[in-house]
C-alpha cells in the first residue's frame, strides 16, 4: 500500500497489464471532435494533449500546451453505456405445436476495465448500483457487467466551466473505492502519475508496473493539482448550496419558473441520455411477419418523451413543463427519498449537451429567486 | 396509438394487402420492394391484391391493409383516396408525402398557378389543387409511418403489427434519442452544426449525424416539438440565416402543421411567441 510514481512514458504498461488480465479496456479517446469512451488498445489511444472547452449547449475539443493524458472534463459519453446497455434483448419466444416457448438470452458479458473514471463518475456508478443491484429494480445484465468491473479512477486536476461536483460533494478528489486511483502531475519537464491500489486486484496490477514510491513532495504536488480543480469550481458561476434541494423543490411544484424553462426546453431528451445516473428504460415487444417469433428488447428511455408516461387515455405528462419538472425534481429531490442520495453528481453533462443550453444550476437559482418574489 | 377496432381476416383466406400511389416519387413503395428476403415471407402471409410497382395484377376490394403513398394534389386524387378508404379495413399512410404533403407541399406557400404558368407550355391541360395535403386531411387514417423515404425495417414492423394485432414499435420521440443510443457525438453541441434532430421524429436511426451532418427532418416533427426554441438557438447561437431556418422547416414535411406554422412565423419576421 502507499502512493507510487509511474512515469507518463510507462502509462502503456498499465493498460497492457490490465489487458493481460483478460479485461476489455475502455476509456477516453478522441473521436468526431469529442473525447468519448471507447475501447482502448494502448496508451496512444488516449486523448494525449487534448482538452475541452464547455459551456451551456457547447463543447469543443482543443489542443493543450502540454501532453496531459487526462486533461479534460466529462464528455458526451458516460460509463453507463457499458453497464446499462442502450439496447439489449431481454427474451425471445417461439411458437410451436406445443405452445409458446420462451428462449433464454445467452449474453456474453465482457470483463470490463474502465480507465479514467472521475470522482463524479464513481458516484454515478454507485448511484446506478443502488438502483440496479437492489431488490426492487434488479437488472441481471447490469449486475453481471458490474461484478467483474475493474476501475482506474483519475483525480480531476482541472474543471470545465460546466462542472459543479464541488456543490454536489462528489469530487473532484476520488473518495469512493476503485481498483487503482491516479493523479496526473505535470510540473516543469516532469510528467508522471501518482498511483495507489484500492483492491487486491489493483495491487496485483501495481506490482507489475515500473513504479517507485512517491516522495512527500510529489504527493503534495498531486494534491495541489486537485485543489486547483476545486478552486476553479469554487470561483466559477455554478457553485451553489445544494443542501436544501429537497425542501426547495418540494415547496415549488407550482413555481412559475417551470413555465419559463418549458418555453426553451426541446423535450429532446439529450440531458437524460447524457446523464450518467438517469436509468430509465422501456421495453419494446415485437413479432416477425409470421407471428411465430417474438422478442422483447430493453432500451434507454426518457421522462422527456410522451410515451414514457403513456397510459390508457394519453400521456400523464403531456407538456414540457411537467416533463422538465419531473426530471429535475426527481434528480435533485425525490431521488433522495427513493434511493437515499441525490441523483445528480455535478458532472455538467446535461448543461453542455442541452442543445439550447438549459442549465440545471441556473434553474435552481431561478426557482429560489422566484420563490422570494 | 393503434386502433384495434377493425378485424383483420385470419380464416382460410390470407389478408389482402394493397399498396396505393398518389403524388409521390415511388421511393416509399420501393422501400417495400427493397425488403427482398422479407418480401417472400410477406407474400406467404398476405395476398398482395394491389401493388402496381410490383405486379400488374389488380384484385378488387375490400382490402385488409392498405398502404398509401403520396399526397393529395388533384381533384381525382381527392375522390380516389375516399374510395380506397371505403374499401380498406386498415389504412396506413407511408412517407412524408402521404403523412405531411411531401416536398410538393411547397406550393402551399405560393400560388400554384404561377408555377404552372412558368413550367408548362399549355397550362390548360393541368388540373391540380392549390395545395398538397396529407391523406389525413381527407380521410381517417389508422396509422402514419413517417420518413422520406420510410425505413423498410419500420415498414415491416408496422405490417407485422397490423397482421398480429399489436401496437407497432414506432417511437415518436426525437432523433436525438437515436443519436445517443448509437453513441454519436452531437453535431450541434460539439461542432456548432445546425441540426433538426431535437424537433424531428425518430425512425432513420440518426443517419446524418452519424456522418457528421445535421439532421434535416426527413421524418417530420416529433411528438411535442418546440420549433420556436430551436429556431431561436439556430439563429442566435449557431449563426444560421433565417432563410436556412425556413428551408429546413420546409424540406419534405412542410405541410406538417407544426412546421407549416413555424416556417410562416419565421417568414413573418418575428422570432417571438
Coordinates of C-alpha atoms in Angstrom, one line a residue:
Chain A
X1 CA 0.0 0.0 0.0
X2 CA 1.0 3.6 -0.4
X3 CA 1.4 6.0 -3.3
X4 CA 3.7 5.2 -6.1
X5 CA 5.1 7.1 -9.1
X6 CA 4.5 5.9 -12.6
X7 CA 6.4 7.8 -15.3
X8 CA 4.0 9.1 -18.0
X9 CA 6.2 7.3 -20.6
X10 CA 5.2 4.0 -18.9
X11 CA 1.5 4.6 -19.0
X12 CA 1.1 2.0 -21.7
X13 CA 2.4 -0.7 -19.2
X14 CA -0.6 -0.1 -17.1
X15 CA -3.1 -0.6 -20.0
X16 CA -1.2 -3.7 -21.1
X17 CA -1.1 -5.1 -17.6
X18 CA -4.9 -4.8 -17.3
X19 CA -5.4 -6.2 -20.7
X20 CA -3.2 -9.2 -19.9
X21 CA -5.6 -10.0 -17.0
X22 CA -8.3 -10.6 -19.6
X23 CA -10.1 -7.3 -19.3
X24 CA -11.5 -5.3 -22.2
X25 CA -10.1 -1.9 -21.5
X26 CA -12.4 1.1 -22.3
X27 CA -11.6 4.7 -21.7
X28 CA -11.3 8.2 -23.2
X29 CA -10.3 8.7 -26.8
X30 CA -10.7 11.4 -29.4
X31 CA -13.4 10.9 -32.0
X32 CA -15.6 13.1 -34.1
X33 CA -14.5 16.3 -32.3
X34 CA -15.1 15.0 -28.7
X35 CA -13.5 12.9 -26.0
X36 CA -15.6 9.8 -26.0
X37 CA -15.4 6.5 -24.2
X38 CA -14.5 3.5 -26.4
X39 CA -12.2 0.5 -26.4
X40 CA -8.5 1.3 -25.8
X41 CA -5.7 -0.9 -27.1
X42 CA -2.8 1.2 -26.0
X43 CA -1.9 4.5 -24.2
X44 CA -1.6 6.0 -27.7
X45 CA -5.4 5.8 -28.0
X46 CA -5.9 8.2 -25.0
X47 CA -6.6 11.9 -25.8
X48 CA -2.9 12.8 -25.3
X49 CA -2.5 16.6 -25.3
X50 CA -6.2 17.3 -25.7
X51 CA -8.7 19.1 -23.6
X52 CA -12.2 20.5 -23.9
X53 CA -13.9 23.8 -23.5
X54 CA -17.5 23.6 -22.4
X55 CA -20.4 26.0 -21.8
X56 CA -24.2 25.8 -21.9
X57 CA -25.0 24.0 -25.2
X58 CA -21.5 23.9 -26.5
X59 CA -18.5 21.6 -26.3
X60 CA -15.2 22.0 -28.2
X61 CA -12.0 20.0 -28.1
X62 CA -8.8 21.9 -28.3
X63 CA -5.1 21.2 -28.0
X64 CA -3.4 21.7 -24.7
X65 CA 0.0 23.2 -24.5
X66 CA 1.2 20.2 -22.6
X67 CA 1.0 16.4 -23.1
X68 CA -1.6 15.6 -20.4
X69 CA -3.5 12.3 -20.9
X70 CA -6.4 13.1 -18.6
X71 CA -6.5 16.9 -19.0
X72 CA -10.2 17.0 -20.0
X73 CA -13.6 17.0 -18.2
X74 CA -16.7 14.9 -18.6
X75 CA -17.6 14.4 -22.3
X76 CA -20.6 13.3 -24.3
X77 CA -20.4 9.6 -23.1
X78 CA -20.8 8.2 -19.7
X79 CA -19.8 4.8 -18.4
X80 CA -23.4 3.8 -18.1
X81 CA -23.4 2.8 -21.8
X82 CA -21.2 -0.2 -20.9
X83 CA -23.1 -1.2 -17.8
X84 CA -26.7 -0.4 -18.6
X85 CA -26.7 -1.1 -22.3
X86 CA -28.6 1.4 -24.6
X87 CA -30.4 -1.6 -26.2
X88 CA -30.4 -5.3 -25.2
X89 CA -32.6 -8.3 -25.8
X90 CA -34.5 -9.4 -22.7
X91 CA -36.1 -12.6 -24.0
X92 CA -37.3 -14.3 -27.2
X93 CA -40.3 -16.6 -27.7
X94 CA -41.0 -19.1 -30.4
X95 CA -44.5 -20.5 -31.2
X96 CA -44.6 -24.3 -31.8
X97 CA -47.2 -27.1 -31.8
X98 CA -46.8 -27.5 -28.1
X99 CA -47.3 -23.8 -27.3
X100 CA -45.1 -20.8 -26.8
X101 CA -41.5 -21.5 -25.8
X102 CA -39.5 -18.8 -24.1
X103 CA -35.9 -18.7 -25.2
X104 CA -33.2 -17.5 -22.8
X105 CA -30.8 -14.8 -24.0
X106 CA -27.3 -16.0 -23.6
X107 CA -25.4 -12.8 -23.1
X108 CA -21.6 -12.8 -23.4
X109 CA -20.5 -10.3 -20.7
X110 CA -17.1 -8.9 -21.2
X111 CA -14.7 -8.3 -18.3
X112 CA -14.6 -4.6 -18.5
X113 CA -11.9 -2.3 -17.2
X114 CA -12.7 1.5 -17.1
X115 CA -9.7 3.8 -17.3
X116 CA -10.0 7.4 -16.3
X117 CA -13.1 7.2 -14.1
X118 CA -13.7 10.6 -12.4
X119 CA -14.8 11.0 -8.9
X120 CA -18.3 12.2 -10.0
X121 CA -18.5 9.2 -12.2
X122 CA -17.7 6.8 -9.4
X123 CA -20.5 8.4 -7.6
X124 CA -22.7 8.0 -10.6
X125 CA -21.9 4.3 -10.9
X126 CA -22.6 3.9 -7.1
X127 CA -26.0 5.6 -7.7
X128 CA -26.8 3.2 -10.5
X129 CA -25.7 0.3 -8.3
X130 CA -28.3 1.3 -5.7
X131 CA -30.9 1.2 -8.5
X132 CA -29.9 -2.0 -10.4
X133 CA -28.3 -4.1 -7.7
X134 CA -31.1 -3.9 -5.3
X135 CA -34.3 -5.9 -4.8
X136 CA -36.8 -3.6 -6.4
X137 CA -35.3 -2.9 -9.9
X138 CA -32.7 -5.6 -10.1
X139 CA -31.2 -5.8 -13.6
X140 CA -29.2 -9.0 -14.2
X141 CA -27.4 -7.7 -17.2
X142 CA -26.2 -4.7 -15.3
X143 CA -25.2 -6.8 -12.2
X144 CA -23.2 -9.2 -14.4
X145 CA -21.3 -6.4 -16.1
X146 CA -20.7 -4.6 -12.9
X147 CA -19.5 -7.7 -11.0
X148 CA -16.2 -8.1 -12.9
X149 CA -15.6 -4.4 -13.4
X150 CA -12.1 -3.1 -12.9
X151 CA -11.8 0.7 -12.4
X152 CA -8.9 3.0 -12.7
X153 CA -10.0 6.3 -11.2
X154 CA -8.3 9.5 -12.1
X155 CA -8.5 12.6 -10.0
X156 CA -9.5 15.8 -11.7
X157 CA -6.9 18.5 -11.9
X158 CA -8.8 20.9 -14.0
X159 CA -12.6 21.5 -14.2
X160 CA -14.7 22.5 -17.1
X161 CA -16.9 25.6 -16.6
X162 CA -19.9 23.3 -16.6
X163 CA -18.5 21.2 -13.7
X164 CA -20.1 21.5 -10.2
X165 CA -19.1 18.3 -8.4
X166 CA -17.9 20.6 -5.6
X167 CA -21.5 21.7 -5.0
X168 CA -22.8 18.1 -5.0
X169 CA -20.0 16.9 -2.8
X170 CA -18.9 14.3 -5.3
X171 CA -15.4 15.5 -6.3
X172 CA -13.0 16.5 -7.6
X173 CA -10.9 14.2 -5.4
X174 CA -11.6 10.5 -5.6
X175 CA -13.0 9.2 -2.3
X176 CA -15.1 6.2 -3.4
X177 CA -13.3 2.8 -3.8
X178 CA -11.6 1.9 -7.1
X179 CA -9.1 -0.7 -8.0
X180 CA -6.5 1.9 -8.8
X181 CA -6.5 5.6 -8.3
X182 CA -4.2 8.1 -10.1
X183 CA -3.4 11.7 -10.2
X184 CA -1.7 13.1 -13.3
X185 CA 1.1 15.6 -12.5
X186 CA 2.8 17.9 -15.0
X187 CA 5.4 20.0 -13.3
X188 CA 8.1 21.6 -15.4
X189 CA 9.7 18.9 -17.5
X190 CA 8.2 16.2 -15.3
X191 CA 5.2 14.2 -16.3
X192 CA 4.1 11.4 -14.0
X193 CA 1.2 9.7 -12.3
X194 CA 0.7 9.2 -8.6
X195 CA -0.9 5.8 -8.4
X196 CA -2.2 3.7 -5.5
X197 CA -4.0 0.4 -5.2
X198 CA -7.5 0.2 -3.8
X199 CA -8.1 -3.5 -4.1
X200 CA -6.2 -6.8 -4.2
X201 CA -6.6 -6.9 -7.9
X202 CA -5.4 -3.3 -8.2
X203 CA -2.3 -4.1 -6.0
X204 CA -1.6 -7.1 -8.3
X205 CA -1.5 -4.8 -11.3
X206 CA 0.5 -2.3 -9.5
X207 CA 3.2 -4.9 -8.8
X208 CA 3.7 -5.4 -12.5
X209 CA 4.3 -1.8 -13.2
X210 CA 7.7 0.0 -13.3
X211 CA 6.8 2.2 -10.3
X212 CA 8.8 3.6 -7.4
X213 CA 7.5 5.0 -4.1
X214 CA 6.4 8.7 -4.5
X215 CA 8.0 11.3 -2.3
X216 CA 6.1 13.5 0.0
X217 CA 6.8 16.5 -2.3
X218 CA 5.4 14.6 -5.3
X219 CA 2.2 13.7 -3.4
X220 CA 1.8 17.3 -2.3
X221 CA 2.1 18.4 -6.0
X222 CA -0.7 15.9 -6.8
X223 CA -2.9 17.3 -4.1
X224 CA -2.2 20.8 -5.2
X225 CA -3.3 19.9 -8.7
X226 CA -6.6 18.6 -7.4
X227 CA -7.0 21.7 -5.3
X228 CA -6.7 23.7 -8.5
X229 CA -9.8 22.0 -9.8
X230 CA -11.7 22.7 -6.6
X231 CA -10.7 26.3 -6.8
X232 CA -11.8 26.6 -10.4
X233 CA -15.3 25.4 -9.4
X234 CA -15.4 27.4 -6.1
X235 CA -14.8 30.6 -8.1
X236 CA -17.0 29.5 -11.0
X237 CA -20.6 30.5 -11.7
X238 CA -22.0 27.1 -10.9
X239 CA -21.1 26.8 -7.3
X240 CA -24.2 26.7 -5.2
X241 CA -25.5 25.3 -1.9
X242 CA -27.3 22.1 -2.7
X243 CA -28.1 21.1 0.9
X244 CA -31.8 22.2 0.7
X245 CA -32.6 20.8 -2.7
X246 CA -35.3 18.5 -1.4
X247 CA -37.2 21.1 0.6
X248 CA -36.8 23.8 -2.1
X249 CA -38.2 21.7 -4.9
X250 CA -40.9 20.1 -2.8
X251 CA -42.1 23.7 -2.0
X252 CA -42.0 24.7 -5.6
X253 CA -44.1 22.3 -7.6
X254 CA -46.1 25.3 -8.9
X255 CA -43.2 27.7 -9.4
X256 CA -43.6 30.0 -12.5
X257 CA -40.0 29.0 -13.3
X258 CA -41.3 25.8 -14.8
X259 CA -43.2 27.7 -17.5
X260 CA -40.1 29.7 -18.3
X261 CA -37.9 26.7 -18.8
X262 CA -40.6 24.9 -20.8
X263 CA -40.5 27.7 -23.3
X264 CA -36.9 26.9 -24.0
X265 CA -36.8 23.1 -23.4
X266 CA -37.0 21.0 -26.6
X267 CA -38.0 17.8 -24.7
X268 CA -35.5 16.1 -26.9
X269 CA -34.1 14.0 -24.0
X270 CA -30.5 14.8 -24.6
X271 CA -29.9 15.7 -20.9
X272 CA -31.3 12.3 -19.7
X273 CA -29.3 10.3 -22.3
X274 CA -26.1 12.2 -21.4
X275 CA -26.7 11.9 -17.6
X276 CA -24.6 9.2 -16.0
X277 CA -27.3 8.4 -13.5
X278 CA -30.6 8.6 -15.5
X279 CA -31.5 5.0 -15.6
X280 CA -35.0 4.8 -17.2
X281 CA -35.6 2.3 -19.8
X282 CA -38.6 0.9 -21.7
X283 CA -39.3 -2.5 -23.2
X284 CA -40.4 -3.0 -26.8
X285 CA -42.2 -6.1 -27.8
X286 CA -42.3 -7.2 -31.4
X287 CA -43.1 -10.1 -33.6
X288 CA -41.8 -11.1 -37.0
X289 CA -44.1 -11.2 -40.1
X290 CA -45.2 -14.8 -39.4
X291 CA -46.1 -14.1 -35.8
X292 CA -44.2 -17.3 -34.9
X293 CA -41.3 -15.5 -33.3
X294 CA -41.5 -12.7 -30.7
X295 CA -38.8 -10.6 -28.9
X296 CA -38.7 -8.2 -26.0
X297 CA -35.9 -5.6 -26.1
X298 CA -35.0 -3.1 -23.4
X299 CA -33.8 0.4 -24.4
X300 CA -33.0 3.6 -22.8
X301 CA -36.0 5.8 -22.4
X302 CA -36.5 9.3 -21.0
X303 CA -39.1 11.1 -18.9
X304 CA -39.0 13.8 -21.6
X305 CA -40.9 11.6 -24.1
X306 CA -44.7 11.3 -24.3
X307 CA -44.6 7.5 -24.4
X308 CA -42.8 7.5 -21.1
X309 CA -45.9 8.4 -19.2
X310 CA -48.4 7.0 -21.6
X311 CA -51.3 5.1 -20.1
X312 CA -54.8 4.4 -21.3
X313 CA -56.1 7.7 -22.4
X314 CA -52.9 9.5 -23.1
X315 CA -49.7 10.8 -21.6
X316 CA -49.7 11.7 -17.9
X317 CA -47.1 14.4 -18.7
X318 CA -48.4 15.8 -21.9
X319 CA -46.5 19.1 -21.8
X320 CA -42.8 20.1 -21.5
X321 CA -43.4 21.9 -18.2
X322 CA -44.5 18.7 -16.4
X323 CA -41.7 16.7 -18.0
X324 CA -38.9 19.1 -17.1
X325 CA -40.3 19.5 -13.6
X326 CA -40.5 15.7 -13.2
X327 CA -36.9 15.3 -14.3
X328 CA -35.3 18.0 -12.2
X329 CA -37.5 17.3 -9.1
X330 CA -36.6 13.6 -9.3
X331 CA -32.9 14.2 -9.9
X332 CA -32.5 16.6 -7.0
X333 CA -35.3 15.9 -4.6
X334 CA -37.5 12.8 -4.8
X335 CA -34.4 10.7 -5.7
X336 CA -33.3 11.3 -2.1
X337 CA -36.5 9.7 -0.7
X338 CA -36.3 6.9 -3.2
X339 CA -32.6 5.9 -3.1
X340 CA -31.1 7.8 -0.2
X341 CA -28.9 10.2 -2.2
X342 CA -29.2 13.0 -4.8
X343 CA -29.5 11.7 -8.3
X344 CA -27.1 14.5 -9.5
X345 CA -23.3 14.2 -9.3
X346 CA -22.5 17.6 -10.8
X347 CA -20.7 16.4 -13.9
X348 CA -22.4 19.1 -16.0
X349 CA -23.2 16.9 -19.0
X350 CA -26.9 18.0 -19.0
X351 CA -25.7 21.6 -19.3
X352 CA -23.2 21.2 -22.1
X353 CA -25.3 18.7 -24.1
X354 CA -28.6 20.5 -23.9
X355 CA -28.9 21.9 -27.4
X356 CA -30.5 25.1 -26.1
X357 CA -28.2 25.5 -23.1
X358 CA -30.6 24.9 -20.2
X359 CA -28.5 24.9 -17.1
X360 CA -29.8 22.9 -14.1
X361 CA -27.8 25.1 -11.7
X362 CA -29.4 28.2 -13.2
X363 CA -32.8 26.7 -12.8
X364 CA -32.2 26.1 -9.1
X365 CA -31.2 29.7 -8.7
X366 CA -34.3 30.9 -10.7
X367 CA -36.7 28.8 -8.6
X368 CA -35.0 30.1 -5.4
X369 CA -35.3 33.7 -6.6
X370 CA -38.9 33.4 -7.9
X371 CA -39.9 31.9 -4.6
X372 CA -38.8 35.1 -2.9
X373 CA -40.8 37.4 -5.2
Chain B
X1 CA -51.6 4.6 -30.8
X2 CA -53.1 1.9 -33.0
X3 CA -56.8 1.3 -33.3
X4 CA -57.8 -2.3 -32.9
X5 CA -61.4 -1.8 -33.8
X6 CA -61.2 -3.3 -37.2
X7 CA -60.5 -7.0 -37.6
X8 CA -58.1 -8.5 -40.0
X9 CA -59.2 -11.6 -41.8
X10 CA -57.5 -14.6 -40.4
X11 CA -59.7 -17.5 -41.6
X12 CA -58.9 -19.6 -44.7
X13 CA -58.1 -16.7 -46.9
X14 CA -55.0 -14.7 -46.4
X15 CA -55.4 -11.0 -45.5
X16 CA -55.4 -8.8 -48.6
X17 CA -52.7 -6.1 -48.8
X18 CA -53.0 -3.2 -51.2
X19 CA -50.4 -0.5 -52.0
X20 CA -51.6 2.7 -53.4
X21 CA -49.8 5.6 -55.1
X22 CA -50.8 9.2 -55.1
X23 CA -48.5 12.2 -55.8
X24 CA -45.1 10.9 -54.8
X25 CA -41.7 9.7 -56.2
X26 CA -42.4 6.0 -55.5
X27 CA -39.5 5.8 -53.1
X28 CA -41.5 4.5 -50.2
X29 CA -43.1 1.8 -52.3
X30 CA -39.5 0.9 -53.3
X31 CA -38.7 0.5 -49.6
X32 CA -41.2 -2.3 -49.6
X33 CA -39.7 -3.9 -52.7
X34 CA -36.3 -3.3 -51.1
X35 CA -37.2 -5.7 -48.3
X36 CA -36.1 -8.6 -50.6
X37 CA -35.8 -11.6 -48.2
X38 CA -38.8 -10.5 -46.1
X39 CA -40.8 -9.8 -49.3
X40 CA -41.2 -13.6 -49.9
X41 CA -42.1 -14.0 -46.2
X42 CA -44.7 -11.2 -46.6
X43 CA -46.1 -12.9 -49.7
X44 CA -46.7 -16.0 -47.6
X45 CA -48.6 -14.1 -45.0
X46 CA -50.7 -11.8 -47.2
X47 CA -52.3 -11.8 -50.6
X48 CA -50.9 -8.9 -52.5
X49 CA -54.1 -7.6 -54.1
X50 CA -52.8 -4.3 -55.5
X51 CA -49.2 -3.2 -55.9
X52 CA -48.7 -1.7 -59.3
X53 CA -45.0 -1.2 -58.8
X54 CA -44.5 -5.0 -58.3
X55 CA -47.3 -6.6 -60.3
X56 CA -50.0 -5.7 -62.8
X57 CA -52.5 -8.0 -61.0
X58 CA -55.2 -5.9 -59.5
X59 CA -57.8 -7.7 -57.3
X60 CA -61.0 -6.0 -56.2
X61 CA -61.5 -4.8 -52.6
X62 CA -62.2 -4.8 -49.8
X63 CA -58.7 -4.8 -48.5
X64 CA -57.5 -5.7 -45.1
X65 CA -54.5 -3.4 -45.1
X66 CA -53.9 -0.5 -47.5
X67 CA -50.6 1.2 -47.6
X68 CA -50.9 4.7 -49.1
X69 CA -48.0 6.6 -50.6
X70 CA -48.2 10.1 -51.8
X71 CA -50.0 13.3 -51.1
X72 CA -53.4 14.6 -52.4
X73 CA -52.8 17.2 -55.2
X74 CA -55.6 16.7 -57.7
X75 CA -59.4 16.5 -57.6
X76 CA -59.1 13.0 -58.9
X77 CA -56.9 12.0 -56.0
X78 CA -59.4 13.6 -53.6
X79 CA -62.0 11.2 -54.9
X80 CA -59.7 8.2 -55.1
X81 CA -58.4 8.4 -51.5
X82 CA -62.1 8.3 -50.3
X83 CA -62.8 5.2 -52.4
X84 CA -59.7 3.5 -51.1
X85 CA -60.7 4.4 -47.5
X86 CA -64.1 2.9 -48.1
X87 CA -62.5 -0.3 -49.4
X88 CA -59.9 -0.7 -46.6
X89 CA -60.2 -2.1 -43.1
X90 CA -57.0 -0.5 -42.0
X91 CA -55.4 2.4 -43.9
X92 CA -51.7 3.2 -43.2
X93 CA -50.1 6.2 -44.8
X94 CA -46.4 5.8 -45.6
X95 CA -43.8 8.5 -46.2
X96 CA -43.5 12.3 -46.0
X97 CA -45.9 12.9 -48.9
X98 CA -48.7 10.8 -47.5
X99 CA -48.3 12.0 -43.9
X100 CA -47.4 15.6 -44.4
X101 CA -47.7 16.7 -48.0
X102 CA -44.1 16.0 -49.2
X103 CA -41.8 18.4 -51.0
X104 CA -44.6 19.3 -53.4
X105 CA -46.4 21.0 -50.5
X106 CA -44.1 23.9 -51.1
X107 CA -46.9 25.0 -53.4
X108 CA -48.9 25.7 -50.2
X109 CA -46.7 28.7 -49.6
X110 CA -47.1 30.2 -53.1
X111 CA -49.5 30.5 -55.9
X112 CA -49.7 27.2 -57.8
X113 CA -51.0 29.0 -60.9
X114 CA -47.7 30.9 -61.1
X115 CA -45.7 27.6 -61.1
X116 CA -48.0 26.1 -63.7
X117 CA -47.5 29.1 -66.0
X118 CA -43.8 29.0 -65.5
X119 CA -43.4 25.3 -66.1
X120 CA -46.0 24.2 -68.7
X121 CA -46.4 25.3 -72.3
X122 CA -50.1 24.5 -72.1
X123 CA -51.3 25.2 -68.6
X124 CA -54.8 24.4 -69.7
X125 CA -54.0 20.7 -69.5
X126 CA -53.1 20.9 -65.9
X127 CA -55.9 20.1 -63.4
X128 CA -54.4 20.4 -60.0
X129 CA -55.3 21.6 -56.5
X130 CA -53.9 24.7 -54.9
X131 CA -52.4 22.7 -52.1
X132 CA -50.7 19.4 -51.5
X133 CA -52.1 17.7 -48.4
X134 CA -51.7 14.5 -46.4
X135 CA -54.2 11.7 -46.7
X136 CA -55.3 12.5 -43.2
X137 CA -56.7 15.9 -44.4
X138 CA -59.3 13.9 -46.4
X139 CA -60.0 10.6 -44.7
X140 CA -59.5 8.8 -41.4
X141 CA -56.0 7.3 -41.2
X142 CA -55.3 4.4 -38.8
X143 CA -51.5 4.9 -38.6
X144 CA -49.0 7.2 -40.1
X145 CA -45.5 6.0 -40.9
X146 CA -43.2 8.9 -41.4
X147 CA -40.0 9.4 -43.3
X148 CA -38.6 10.5 -46.7
X149 CA -38.3 7.8 -47.6
X150 CA -39.6 5.4 -44.9
X151 CA -37.3 3.0 -43.2
X152 CA -38.0 -0.5 -44.5
X153 CA -37.5 -2.1 -41.1
X154 CA -40.1 0.2 -39.7
X155 CA -42.5 -0.7 -42.6
X156 CA -42.1 -4.4 -41.8
X157 CA -42.7 -3.6 -38.1
X158 CA -45.9 -1.8 -39.0
X159 CA -47.1 -4.6 -41.3
X160 CA -46.2 -7.2 -38.7
X161 CA -48.0 -5.3 -36.0
X162 CA -51.2 -5.0 -38.0
X163 CA -51.1 -8.6 -39.1
X164 CA -50.8 -9.7 -35.5
X165 CA -52.9 -7.1 -33.9
X166 CA -50.3 -5.5 -31.7
X167 CA -49.1 -1.9 -31.4
X168 CA -46.2 -1.1 -33.8
X169 CA -43.0 -0.1 -32.1
X170 CA -42.5 3.2 -33.8
X171 CA -41.5 5.7 -31.2
X172 CA -42.5 9.4 -31.8
X173 CA -39.5 10.8 -29.8
X174 CA -36.6 12.9 -31.1
X175 CA -33.8 11.9 -33.5
X176 CA -31.5 12.9 -30.5
X177 CA -32.5 9.7 -28.7
X178 CA -31.4 7.7 -31.7
X179 CA -28.1 9.6 -31.8
X180 CA -27.5 8.9 -28.1
X181 CA -28.4 5.2 -28.4
X182 CA -25.9 5.0 -31.2
X183 CA -23.2 6.8 -29.3
X184 CA -23.0 9.7 -31.8
X185 CA -21.3 12.9 -30.8
X186 CA -23.9 15.7 -31.0
X187 CA -23.0 17.7 -34.1
X188 CA -25.0 20.7 -32.8
X189 CA -23.2 20.9 -29.4
X190 CA -19.7 19.7 -30.4
X191 CA -19.4 21.2 -33.9
X192 CA -21.9 24.0 -33.9
X193 CA -23.8 22.4 -36.9
X194 CA -27.5 23.4 -37.1
X195 CA -29.4 20.1 -36.8
X196 CA -33.2 19.5 -36.9
X197 CA -32.8 16.4 -34.7
X198 CA -34.3 17.9 -31.5
X199 CA -37.6 18.5 -33.2
X200 CA -37.6 15.6 -35.6
X201 CA -39.4 12.3 -35.3
X202 CA -37.1 9.3 -34.9
X203 CA -37.0 6.4 -37.4
X204 CA -34.0 6.8 -39.6
X205 CA -31.5 5.7 -36.9
X206 CA -29.9 9.2 -36.9
X207 CA -28.0 8.5 -40.2
X208 CA -27.0 12.1 -41.0
X209 CA -25.5 13.0 -37.5
X210 CA -23.6 9.6 -37.6
X211 CA -21.8 11.1 -40.7
X212 CA -21.3 14.4 -39.1
X213 CA -24.2 16.2 -40.8
X214 CA -27.1 17.9 -39.3
X215 CA -30.5 16.2 -39.4
X216 CA -32.8 17.8 -42.0
X217 CA -36.1 16.5 -40.6
X218 CA -36.9 13.8 -43.2
X219 CA -39.2 12.2 -40.6
X220 CA -41.2 15.3 -39.9
X221 CA -42.0 16.7 -36.4
X222 CA -41.6 14.6 -33.4
X223 CA -44.2 14.4 -30.6
X224 CA -44.4 17.7 -28.6
X225 CA -41.8 19.6 -30.7
X226 CA -40.5 23.1 -29.7
X227 CA -39.7 24.7 -33.0
X228 CA -39.6 28.2 -31.7
X229 CA -36.8 27.4 -29.2
X230 CA -34.9 25.5 -31.9
X231 CA -35.2 28.3 -34.4
X232 CA -34.1 30.9 -31.9
X233 CA -30.9 29.0 -31.0
X234 CA -30.1 28.3 -34.6
X235 CA -30.1 32.0 -35.4
X236 CA -28.8 33.4 -32.1
X237 CA -26.1 30.9 -31.2
X238 CA -25.3 28.8 -34.3
X239 CA -25.4 31.8 -36.8
X240 CA -28.0 30.3 -39.1
X241 CA -29.6 32.7 -41.6
X242 CA -33.4 33.0 -41.4
X243 CA -33.6 31.6 -44.9
X244 CA -31.8 28.4 -43.8
X245 CA -34.2 28.0 -40.9
X246 CA -37.2 28.3 -43.2
X247 CA -35.6 25.9 -45.8
X248 CA -35.1 23.3 -43.1
X249 CA -38.7 23.6 -41.9
X250 CA -39.8 23.3 -45.5
X251 CA -37.8 20.3 -46.7
X252 CA -40.0 17.2 -47.0
X253 CA -42.6 17.8 -44.4
X254 CA -43.6 21.4 -44.9
X255 CA -47.3 20.7 -44.6
X256 CA -46.9 19.1 -41.2
X257 CA -48.9 21.7 -39.2
X258 CA -46.1 22.4 -36.7
X259 CA -43.5 23.0 -39.4
X260 CA -46.0 25.0 -41.6
X261 CA -46.9 27.3 -38.7
X262 CA -43.2 27.7 -37.6
X263 CA -42.0 28.5 -41.1
X264 CA -44.7 31.1 -41.7
X265 CA -43.9 32.7 -38.4
X266 CA -40.2 32.9 -39.4
X267 CA -41.2 34.4 -42.7
X268 CA -43.4 36.9 -40.8
X269 CA -40.2 38.2 -39.4
X270 CA -40.6 37.8 -35.7
X271 CA -39.0 35.2 -33.5
X272 CA -41.3 35.6 -30.6
X273 CA -44.3 33.9 -29.0

